[in-house]
CSV table of C-alpha atoms and ligand atoms in Angstrom, one decimal:
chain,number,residue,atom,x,y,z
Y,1,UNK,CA,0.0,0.0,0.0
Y,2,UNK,CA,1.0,3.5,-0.6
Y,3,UNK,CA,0.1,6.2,1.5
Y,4,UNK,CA,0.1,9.8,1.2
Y,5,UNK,CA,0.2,11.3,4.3
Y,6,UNK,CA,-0.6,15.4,4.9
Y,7,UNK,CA,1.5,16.1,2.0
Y,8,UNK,CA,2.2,19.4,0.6
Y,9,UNK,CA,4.8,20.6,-1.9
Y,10,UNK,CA,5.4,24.6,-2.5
Y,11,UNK,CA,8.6,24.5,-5.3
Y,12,UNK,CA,11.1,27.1,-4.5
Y,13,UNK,CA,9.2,29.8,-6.5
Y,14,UNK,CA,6.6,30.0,-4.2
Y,15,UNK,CA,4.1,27.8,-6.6
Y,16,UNK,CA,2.0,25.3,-3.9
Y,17,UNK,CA,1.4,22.2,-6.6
Y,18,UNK,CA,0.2,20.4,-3.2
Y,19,UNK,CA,-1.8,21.1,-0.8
Y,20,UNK,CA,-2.1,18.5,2.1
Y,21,UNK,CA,-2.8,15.8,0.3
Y,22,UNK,CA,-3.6,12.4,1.9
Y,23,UNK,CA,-4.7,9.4,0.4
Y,24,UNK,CA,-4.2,5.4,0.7
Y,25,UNK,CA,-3.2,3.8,-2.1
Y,26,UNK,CA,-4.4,-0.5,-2.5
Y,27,UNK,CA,-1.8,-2.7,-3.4
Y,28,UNK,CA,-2.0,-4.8,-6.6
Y,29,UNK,CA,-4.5,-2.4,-7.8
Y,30,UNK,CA,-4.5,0.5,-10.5
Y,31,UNK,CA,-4.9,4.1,-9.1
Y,32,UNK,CA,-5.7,6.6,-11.7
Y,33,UNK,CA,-4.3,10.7,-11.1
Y,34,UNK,CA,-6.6,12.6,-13.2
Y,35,UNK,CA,-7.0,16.3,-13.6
Y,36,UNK,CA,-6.4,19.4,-16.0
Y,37,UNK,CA,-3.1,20.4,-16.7
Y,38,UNK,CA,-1.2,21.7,-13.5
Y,39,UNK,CA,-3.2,20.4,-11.0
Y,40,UNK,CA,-0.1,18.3,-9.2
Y,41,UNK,CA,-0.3,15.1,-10.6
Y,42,UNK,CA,2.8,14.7,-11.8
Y,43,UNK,CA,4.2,16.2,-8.2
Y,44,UNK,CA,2.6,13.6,-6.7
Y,45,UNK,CA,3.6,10.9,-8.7
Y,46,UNK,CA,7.2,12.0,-8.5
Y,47,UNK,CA,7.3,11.9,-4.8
Y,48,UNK,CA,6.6,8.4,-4.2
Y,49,UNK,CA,9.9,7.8,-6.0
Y,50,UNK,CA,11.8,10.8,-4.6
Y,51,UNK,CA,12.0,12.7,-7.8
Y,52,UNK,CA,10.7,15.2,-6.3
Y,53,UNK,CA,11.1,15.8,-2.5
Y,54,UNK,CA,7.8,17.0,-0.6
Y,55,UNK,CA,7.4,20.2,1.6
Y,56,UNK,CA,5.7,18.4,4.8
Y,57,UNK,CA,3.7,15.3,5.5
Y,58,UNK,CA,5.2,11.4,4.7
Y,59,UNK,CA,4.6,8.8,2.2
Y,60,UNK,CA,4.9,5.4,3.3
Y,61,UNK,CA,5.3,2.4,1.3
Y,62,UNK,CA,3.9,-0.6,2.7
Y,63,UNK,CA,4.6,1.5,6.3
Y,64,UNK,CA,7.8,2.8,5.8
Y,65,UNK,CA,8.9,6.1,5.2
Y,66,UNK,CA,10.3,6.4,1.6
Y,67,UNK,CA,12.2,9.9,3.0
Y,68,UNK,CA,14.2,7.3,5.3
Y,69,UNK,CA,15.1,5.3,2.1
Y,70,UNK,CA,18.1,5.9,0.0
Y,71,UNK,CA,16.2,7.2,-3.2
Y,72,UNK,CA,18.8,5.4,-5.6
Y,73,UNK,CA,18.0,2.6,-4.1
Y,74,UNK,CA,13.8,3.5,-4.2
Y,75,UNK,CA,13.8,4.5,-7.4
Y,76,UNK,CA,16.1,1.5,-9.1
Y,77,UNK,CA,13.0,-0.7,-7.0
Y,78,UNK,CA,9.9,1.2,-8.3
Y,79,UNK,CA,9.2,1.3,-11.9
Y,80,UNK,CA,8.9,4.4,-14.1
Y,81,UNK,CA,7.0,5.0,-17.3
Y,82,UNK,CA,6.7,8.1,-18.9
Y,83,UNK,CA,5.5,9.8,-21.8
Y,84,UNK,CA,7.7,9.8,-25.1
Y,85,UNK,CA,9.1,6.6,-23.3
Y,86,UNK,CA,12.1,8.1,-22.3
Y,87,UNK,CA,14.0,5.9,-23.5
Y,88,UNK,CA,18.0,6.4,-23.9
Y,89,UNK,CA,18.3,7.2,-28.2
Y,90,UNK,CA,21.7,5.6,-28.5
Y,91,UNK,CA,21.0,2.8,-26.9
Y,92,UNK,CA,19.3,-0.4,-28.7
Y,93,UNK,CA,15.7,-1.6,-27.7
Y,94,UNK,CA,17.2,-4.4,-25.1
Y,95,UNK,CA,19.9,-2.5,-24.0
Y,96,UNK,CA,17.6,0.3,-23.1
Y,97,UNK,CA,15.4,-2.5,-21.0
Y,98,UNK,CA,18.2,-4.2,-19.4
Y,99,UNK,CA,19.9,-0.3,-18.3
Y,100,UNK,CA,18.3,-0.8,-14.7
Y,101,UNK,CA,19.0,-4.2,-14.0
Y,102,UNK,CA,22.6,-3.7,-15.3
Y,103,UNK,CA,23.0,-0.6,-12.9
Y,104,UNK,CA,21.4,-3.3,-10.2
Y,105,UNK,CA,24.3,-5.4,-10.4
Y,106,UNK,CA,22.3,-7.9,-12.2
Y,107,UNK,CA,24.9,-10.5,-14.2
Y,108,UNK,CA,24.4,-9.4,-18.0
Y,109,UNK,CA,23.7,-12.3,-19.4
Y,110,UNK,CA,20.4,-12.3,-17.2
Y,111,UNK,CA,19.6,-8.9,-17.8
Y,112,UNK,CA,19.4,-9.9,-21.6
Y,113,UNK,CA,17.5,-12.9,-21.2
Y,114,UNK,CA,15.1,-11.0,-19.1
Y,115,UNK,CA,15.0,-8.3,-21.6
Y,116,UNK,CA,13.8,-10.7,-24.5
Y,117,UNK,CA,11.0,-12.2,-22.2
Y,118,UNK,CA,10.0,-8.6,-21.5
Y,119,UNK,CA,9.6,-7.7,-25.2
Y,120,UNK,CA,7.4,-10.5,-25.5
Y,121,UNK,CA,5.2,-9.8,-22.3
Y,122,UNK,CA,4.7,-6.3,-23.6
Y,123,UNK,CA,4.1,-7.7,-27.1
Y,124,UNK,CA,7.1,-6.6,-28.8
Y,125,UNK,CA,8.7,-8.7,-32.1
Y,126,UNK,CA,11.7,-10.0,-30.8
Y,127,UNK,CA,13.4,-9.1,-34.6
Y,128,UNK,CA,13.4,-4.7,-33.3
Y,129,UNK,CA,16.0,-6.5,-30.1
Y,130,UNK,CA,18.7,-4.8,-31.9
Y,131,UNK,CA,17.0,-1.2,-33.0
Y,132,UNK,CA,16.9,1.8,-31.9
Y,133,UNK,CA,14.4,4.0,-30.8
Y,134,UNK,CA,14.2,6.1,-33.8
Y,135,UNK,CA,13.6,3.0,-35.9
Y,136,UNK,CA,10.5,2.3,-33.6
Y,137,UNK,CA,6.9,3.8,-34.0
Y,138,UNK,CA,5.7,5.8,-31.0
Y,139,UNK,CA,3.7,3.2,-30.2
Y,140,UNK,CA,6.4,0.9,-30.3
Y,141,UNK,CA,8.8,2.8,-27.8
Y,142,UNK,CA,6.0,2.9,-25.4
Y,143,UNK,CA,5.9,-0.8,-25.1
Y,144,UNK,CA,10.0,-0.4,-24.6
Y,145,UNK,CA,8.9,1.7,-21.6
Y,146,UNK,CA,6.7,-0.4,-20.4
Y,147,UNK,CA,9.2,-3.6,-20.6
Y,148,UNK,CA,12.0,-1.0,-19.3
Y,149,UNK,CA,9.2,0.3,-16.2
Y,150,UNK,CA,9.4,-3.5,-15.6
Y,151,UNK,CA,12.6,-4.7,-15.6
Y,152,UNK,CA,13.5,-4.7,-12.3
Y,153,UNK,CA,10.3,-6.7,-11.7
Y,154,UNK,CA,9.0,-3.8,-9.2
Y,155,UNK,CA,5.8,-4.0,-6.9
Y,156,UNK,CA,5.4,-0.6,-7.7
Y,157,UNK,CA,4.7,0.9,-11.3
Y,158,UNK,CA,4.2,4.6,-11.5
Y,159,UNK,CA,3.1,5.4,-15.1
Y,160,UNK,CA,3.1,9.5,-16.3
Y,161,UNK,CA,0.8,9.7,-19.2
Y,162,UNK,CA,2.6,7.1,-21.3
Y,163,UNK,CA,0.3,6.8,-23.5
Y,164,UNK,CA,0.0,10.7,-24.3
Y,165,UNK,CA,1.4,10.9,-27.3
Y,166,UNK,CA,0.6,8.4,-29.4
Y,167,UNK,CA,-2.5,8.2,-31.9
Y,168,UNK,CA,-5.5,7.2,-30.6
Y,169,UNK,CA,-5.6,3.8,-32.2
Y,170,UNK,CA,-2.4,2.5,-30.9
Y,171,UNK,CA,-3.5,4.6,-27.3
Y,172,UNK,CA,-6.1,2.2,-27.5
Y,173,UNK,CA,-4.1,-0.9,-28.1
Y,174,UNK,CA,-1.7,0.3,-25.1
Y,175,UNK,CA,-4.4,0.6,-22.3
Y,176,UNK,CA,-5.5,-3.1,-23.6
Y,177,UNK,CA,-2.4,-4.5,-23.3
Y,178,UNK,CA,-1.5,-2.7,-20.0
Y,179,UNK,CA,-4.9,-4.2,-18.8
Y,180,UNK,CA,-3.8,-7.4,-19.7
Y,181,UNK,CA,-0.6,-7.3,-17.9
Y,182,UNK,CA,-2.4,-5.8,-14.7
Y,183,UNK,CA,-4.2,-9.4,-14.6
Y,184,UNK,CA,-0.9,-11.5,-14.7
Y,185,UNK,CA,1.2,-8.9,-13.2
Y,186,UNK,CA,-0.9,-6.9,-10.1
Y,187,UNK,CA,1.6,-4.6,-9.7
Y,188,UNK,CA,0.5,-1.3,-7.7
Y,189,UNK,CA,0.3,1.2,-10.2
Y,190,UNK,CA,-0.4,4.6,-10.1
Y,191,UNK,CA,-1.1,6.3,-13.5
Y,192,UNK,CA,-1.2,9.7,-14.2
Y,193,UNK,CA,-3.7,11.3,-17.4
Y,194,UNK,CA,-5.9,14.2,-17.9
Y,195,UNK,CA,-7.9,11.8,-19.9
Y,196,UNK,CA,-10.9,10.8,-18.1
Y,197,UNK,CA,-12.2,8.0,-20.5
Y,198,UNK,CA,-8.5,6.8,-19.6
Y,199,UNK,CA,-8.7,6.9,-16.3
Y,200,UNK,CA,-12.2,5.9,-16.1
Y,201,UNK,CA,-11.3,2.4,-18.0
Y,202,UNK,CA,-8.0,1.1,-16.1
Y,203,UNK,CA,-8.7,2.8,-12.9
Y,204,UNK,CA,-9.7,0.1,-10.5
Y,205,UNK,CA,-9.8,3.6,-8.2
Y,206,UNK,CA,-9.8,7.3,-10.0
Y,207,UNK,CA,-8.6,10.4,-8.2
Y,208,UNK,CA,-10.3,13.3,-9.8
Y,209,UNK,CA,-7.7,16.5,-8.7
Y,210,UNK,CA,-8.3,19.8,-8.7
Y,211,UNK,CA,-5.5,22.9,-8.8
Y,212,UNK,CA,-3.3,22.1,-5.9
Y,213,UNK,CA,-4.2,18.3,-5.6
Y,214,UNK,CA,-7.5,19.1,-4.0
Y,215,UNK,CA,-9.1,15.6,-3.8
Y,216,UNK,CA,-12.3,16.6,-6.3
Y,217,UNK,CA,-13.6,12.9,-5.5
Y,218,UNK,CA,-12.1,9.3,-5.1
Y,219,UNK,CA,-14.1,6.2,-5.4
Y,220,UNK,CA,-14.1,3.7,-8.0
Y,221,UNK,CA,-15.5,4.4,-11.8
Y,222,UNK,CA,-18.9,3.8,-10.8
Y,223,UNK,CA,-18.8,5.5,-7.9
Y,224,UNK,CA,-17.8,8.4,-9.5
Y,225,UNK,CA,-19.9,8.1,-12.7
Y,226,UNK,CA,-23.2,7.5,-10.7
Y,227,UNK,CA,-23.0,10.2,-7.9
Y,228,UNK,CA,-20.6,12.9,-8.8
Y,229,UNK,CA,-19.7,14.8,-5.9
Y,230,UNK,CA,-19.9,18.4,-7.1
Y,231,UNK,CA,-20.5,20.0,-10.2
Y,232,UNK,CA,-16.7,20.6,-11.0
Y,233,UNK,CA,-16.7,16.4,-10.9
Y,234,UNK,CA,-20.1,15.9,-13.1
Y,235,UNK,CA,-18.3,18.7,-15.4
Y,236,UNK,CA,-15.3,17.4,-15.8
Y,237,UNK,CA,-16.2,13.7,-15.8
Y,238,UNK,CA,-18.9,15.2,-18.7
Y,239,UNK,CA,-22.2,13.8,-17.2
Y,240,UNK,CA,-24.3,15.5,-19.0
Y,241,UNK,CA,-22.2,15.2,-22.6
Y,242,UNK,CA,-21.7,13.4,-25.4
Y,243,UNK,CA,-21.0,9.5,-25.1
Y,244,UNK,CA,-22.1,9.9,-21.1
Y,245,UNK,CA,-25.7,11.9,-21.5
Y,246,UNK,CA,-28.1,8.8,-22.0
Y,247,UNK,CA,-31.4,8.8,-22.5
Y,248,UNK,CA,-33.8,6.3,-23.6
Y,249,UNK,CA,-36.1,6.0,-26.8
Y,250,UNK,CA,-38.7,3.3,-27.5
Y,251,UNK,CA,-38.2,1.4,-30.9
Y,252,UNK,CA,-40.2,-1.2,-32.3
Y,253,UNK,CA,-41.3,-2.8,-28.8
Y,254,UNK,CA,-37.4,-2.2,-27.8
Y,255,UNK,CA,-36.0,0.6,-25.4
Y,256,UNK,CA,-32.8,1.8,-26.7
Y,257,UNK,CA,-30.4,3.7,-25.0
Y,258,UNK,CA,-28.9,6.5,-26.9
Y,259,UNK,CA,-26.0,8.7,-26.4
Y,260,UNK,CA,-25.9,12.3,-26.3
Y,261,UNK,CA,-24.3,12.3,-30.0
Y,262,UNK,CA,-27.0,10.1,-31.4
Y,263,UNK,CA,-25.5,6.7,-30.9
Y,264,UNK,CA,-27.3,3.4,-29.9
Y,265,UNK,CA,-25.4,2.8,-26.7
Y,266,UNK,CA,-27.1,-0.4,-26.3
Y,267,UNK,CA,-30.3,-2.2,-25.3
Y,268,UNK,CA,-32.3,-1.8,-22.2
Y,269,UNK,CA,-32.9,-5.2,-20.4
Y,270,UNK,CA,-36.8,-5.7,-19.1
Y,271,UNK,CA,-36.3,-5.2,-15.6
Y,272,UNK,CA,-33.9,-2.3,-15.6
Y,273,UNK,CA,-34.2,1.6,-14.9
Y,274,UNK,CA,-36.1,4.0,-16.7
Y,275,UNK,CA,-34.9,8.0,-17.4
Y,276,UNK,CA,-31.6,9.3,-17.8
Y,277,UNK,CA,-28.7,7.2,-16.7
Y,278,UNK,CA,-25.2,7.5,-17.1
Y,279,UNK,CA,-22.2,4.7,-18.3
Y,280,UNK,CA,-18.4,5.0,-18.1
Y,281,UNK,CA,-16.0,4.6,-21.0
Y,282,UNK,CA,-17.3,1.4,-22.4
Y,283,UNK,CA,-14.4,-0.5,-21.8
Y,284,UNK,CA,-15.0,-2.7,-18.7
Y,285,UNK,CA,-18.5,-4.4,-18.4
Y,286,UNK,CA,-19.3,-3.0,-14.6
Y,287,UNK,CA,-19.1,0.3,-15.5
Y,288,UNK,CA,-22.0,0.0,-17.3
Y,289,UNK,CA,-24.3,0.4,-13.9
Y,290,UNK,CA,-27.5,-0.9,-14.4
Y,291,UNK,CA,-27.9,-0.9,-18.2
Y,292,UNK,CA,-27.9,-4.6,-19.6
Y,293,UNK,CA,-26.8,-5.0,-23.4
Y,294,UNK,CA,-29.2,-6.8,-25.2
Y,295,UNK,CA,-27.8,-9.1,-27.8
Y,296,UNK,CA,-29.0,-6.4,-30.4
Y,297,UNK,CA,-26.1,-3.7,-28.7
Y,298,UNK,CA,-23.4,-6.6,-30.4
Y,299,UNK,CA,-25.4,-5.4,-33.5
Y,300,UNK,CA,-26.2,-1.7,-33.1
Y,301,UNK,CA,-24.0,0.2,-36.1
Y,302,UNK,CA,-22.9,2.5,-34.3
Y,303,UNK,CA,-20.9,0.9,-31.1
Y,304,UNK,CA,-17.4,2.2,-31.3
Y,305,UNK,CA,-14.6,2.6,-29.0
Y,306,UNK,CA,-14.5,5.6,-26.6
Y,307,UNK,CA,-12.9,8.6,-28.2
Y,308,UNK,CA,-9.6,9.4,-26.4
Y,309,UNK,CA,-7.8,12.4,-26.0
Y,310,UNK,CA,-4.2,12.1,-27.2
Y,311,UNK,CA,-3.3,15.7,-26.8
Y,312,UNK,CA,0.2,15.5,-25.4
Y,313,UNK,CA,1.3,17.6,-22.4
Y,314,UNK,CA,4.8,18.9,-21.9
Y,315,UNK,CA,7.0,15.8,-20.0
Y,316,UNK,CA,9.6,13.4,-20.9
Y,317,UNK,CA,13.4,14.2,-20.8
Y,318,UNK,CA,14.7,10.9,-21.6
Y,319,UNK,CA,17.3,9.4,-19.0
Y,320,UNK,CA,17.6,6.6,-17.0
Y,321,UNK,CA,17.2,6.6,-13.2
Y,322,UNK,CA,16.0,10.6,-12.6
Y,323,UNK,CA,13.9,11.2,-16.1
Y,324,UNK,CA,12.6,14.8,-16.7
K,1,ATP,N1,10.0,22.4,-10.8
K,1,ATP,C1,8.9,23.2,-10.6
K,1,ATP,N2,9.1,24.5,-10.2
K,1,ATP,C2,8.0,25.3,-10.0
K,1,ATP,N3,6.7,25.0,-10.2
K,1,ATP,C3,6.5,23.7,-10.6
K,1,ATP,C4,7.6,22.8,-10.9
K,1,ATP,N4,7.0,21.6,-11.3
K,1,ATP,C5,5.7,21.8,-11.3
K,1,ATP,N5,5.4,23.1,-10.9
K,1,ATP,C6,4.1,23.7,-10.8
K,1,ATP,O1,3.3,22.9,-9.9
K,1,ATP,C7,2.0,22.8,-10.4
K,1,ATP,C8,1.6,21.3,-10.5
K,1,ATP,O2,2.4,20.8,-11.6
K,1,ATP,P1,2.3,19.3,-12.0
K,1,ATP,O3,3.3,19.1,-13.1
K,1,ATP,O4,2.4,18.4,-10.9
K,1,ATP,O5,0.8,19.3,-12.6
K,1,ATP,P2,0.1,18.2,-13.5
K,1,ATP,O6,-1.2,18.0,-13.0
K,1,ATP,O7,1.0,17.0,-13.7
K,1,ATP,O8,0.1,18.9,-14.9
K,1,ATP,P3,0.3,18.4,-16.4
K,1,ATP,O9,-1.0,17.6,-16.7
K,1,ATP,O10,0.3,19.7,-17.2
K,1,ATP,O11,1.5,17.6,-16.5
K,1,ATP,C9,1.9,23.6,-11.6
K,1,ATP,O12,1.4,24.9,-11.3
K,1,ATP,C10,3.3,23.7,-12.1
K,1,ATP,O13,3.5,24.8,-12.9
């Protein structure tokens, strides 16, 4: 468990990014940071590592204090991903994933053979061993930062918009993959985005921030997408929008639930609620509440995959123990 004790961090230009913020953190279970740009998610993810030292107040790691811990040491045992994968340019694909493990002390020849079962966990041809970054797609590098944010085989994964700045196709593919490896993995991870459809679909628990890491709300997807706890949440979650803003329309004996945009969202089971009711990002089952699919959603022409928002955000100095 990590824990997030009455922290605050005010950087030496007077800017308070954090304001007393506490929070617990489950083990083996994906936290989501979400909020606009600058409201201290990235602060706080960087101080569970040490990147970034706080103010006041203590984060413990499974009940110990990381500021007693050498944060070499911390950070070389907790992995890192981050956007534009960070990963070192003149340095090939599995030397960039074995760097850690190498600075470790681990014997090379098991860093490499580690390396090569990592590209395969993370679903990476083992023919691009040998490239380097620049001969990889985007996509491709962030699956090296994945395999690199696991080398080390860390309980903790701490995950800073990786998937910002690829195209929404191959974001897609990512968050499927990274869902994937949660169920063989469960690693505590903690993953930043201002994307709420993101956060809303591999968040087992979402933290919805406001400027300063004001805790807007914390609960689990539905939690959050069936009792919004002030308008600032219902706004920014977009309640009342687009894909979220359901209502229901007879058809033909059938009562279809449609989207704000238009779209068949799916088909209302007998025994369910009537009136305006809202879903989460489509891409776990429970989030859909209390709406059942009918065998005719499988059908309905217009199901398609959440829109994502792949606007990238200014991060991602690429180095190797202390990136950005
Ligand atoms: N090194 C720094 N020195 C001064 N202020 C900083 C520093 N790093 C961050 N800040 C400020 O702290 C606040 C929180 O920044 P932080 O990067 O944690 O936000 P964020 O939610 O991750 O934003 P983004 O989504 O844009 O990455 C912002 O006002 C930012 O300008």
């Amino acid at each position: 468990m990590i824990e997030f004790d009455g922290i605050s961090k005010r950087f030496p230009d007077g800017t308070l990014a954090v304001d007393n913020f506490s929070l617990r953190l489950p083990s083996r279970e994906i936290t989501v940071f979400v909020g606009s740009s600058g409201s201290g998610k990235t602060t706080l993810l960087r101080m569970i590592n040490r990147m970034v030292e706080p103010t006041s107040g203590r984060i413990l790691i499974d009940d110990e204090d990381v500021a007693q811990l050498n944060p070499v040491t911390l950070r070389r045992r907790i992995g890192y991903v981050m956007q534009n994968s960070g990963l070192l340019p003149h340095r090939t694909v599995l030397q960039n994933i074995a760097t850690v493990p190498l600075l470790n002390r681990v014997p090379r020849a098991e860093a490499v053979a580690r390396a090569r079962e990592l590209m395969d966990t993370v679903g990476l041809d083992a023919a691009f061993a040998n490239r380097y970054p620049a001969e990889l797609s985007g996509g491709q590098q962030q699956r090296v930062g994945v395999a690199r944010g696991l080398a080390v085989n860390p309980n903790i994964l701490l995950m800073d918009e990786p998937f910002g700045a690829v195209d929404p196709i191959v974001r897609r593919e990512l968050q499927e993959e990274l869902l994937r490896l949660q169920q063989e993995l469960a690693k505590t991870i903690v993953f930043v985005t201002h994307d709420i459809d993101e956060a809303f679909l591999l968040g087992d628990h979402v933290t919805i921030l406001a400027r300063g890491g004001q805790i807007a709300q914390h609960g689990t997807p539905d939690e959050i997408l069936s009792n919004p706890a002030s308008e600032f949440v219902a706004d920014f979650i977009g309640a009342d929008r687009g894909r979220r803003a359901l209502t229901l329309r007879e058809s033909n004996g059938r009562t279809l639930v449609v989207d704000g945009t238009g779209r068949i969202a799916g088909v209302l089971g007998a025994e369910t609620a009537t009136g305006p009711v809202s879903v989460g990002a489509g891409g776990r089952d429970e989030h859909l509440g209390e709406i059942t699919l009918g065998t005719e959603a499988a059908e309905a022409p217009h199901e398609v995959a959440p829109a994502v928002n792949d606007a990238p955000t200014a991060s991602g100095v690429p180095e190797v123990d202390t990136p950005r």
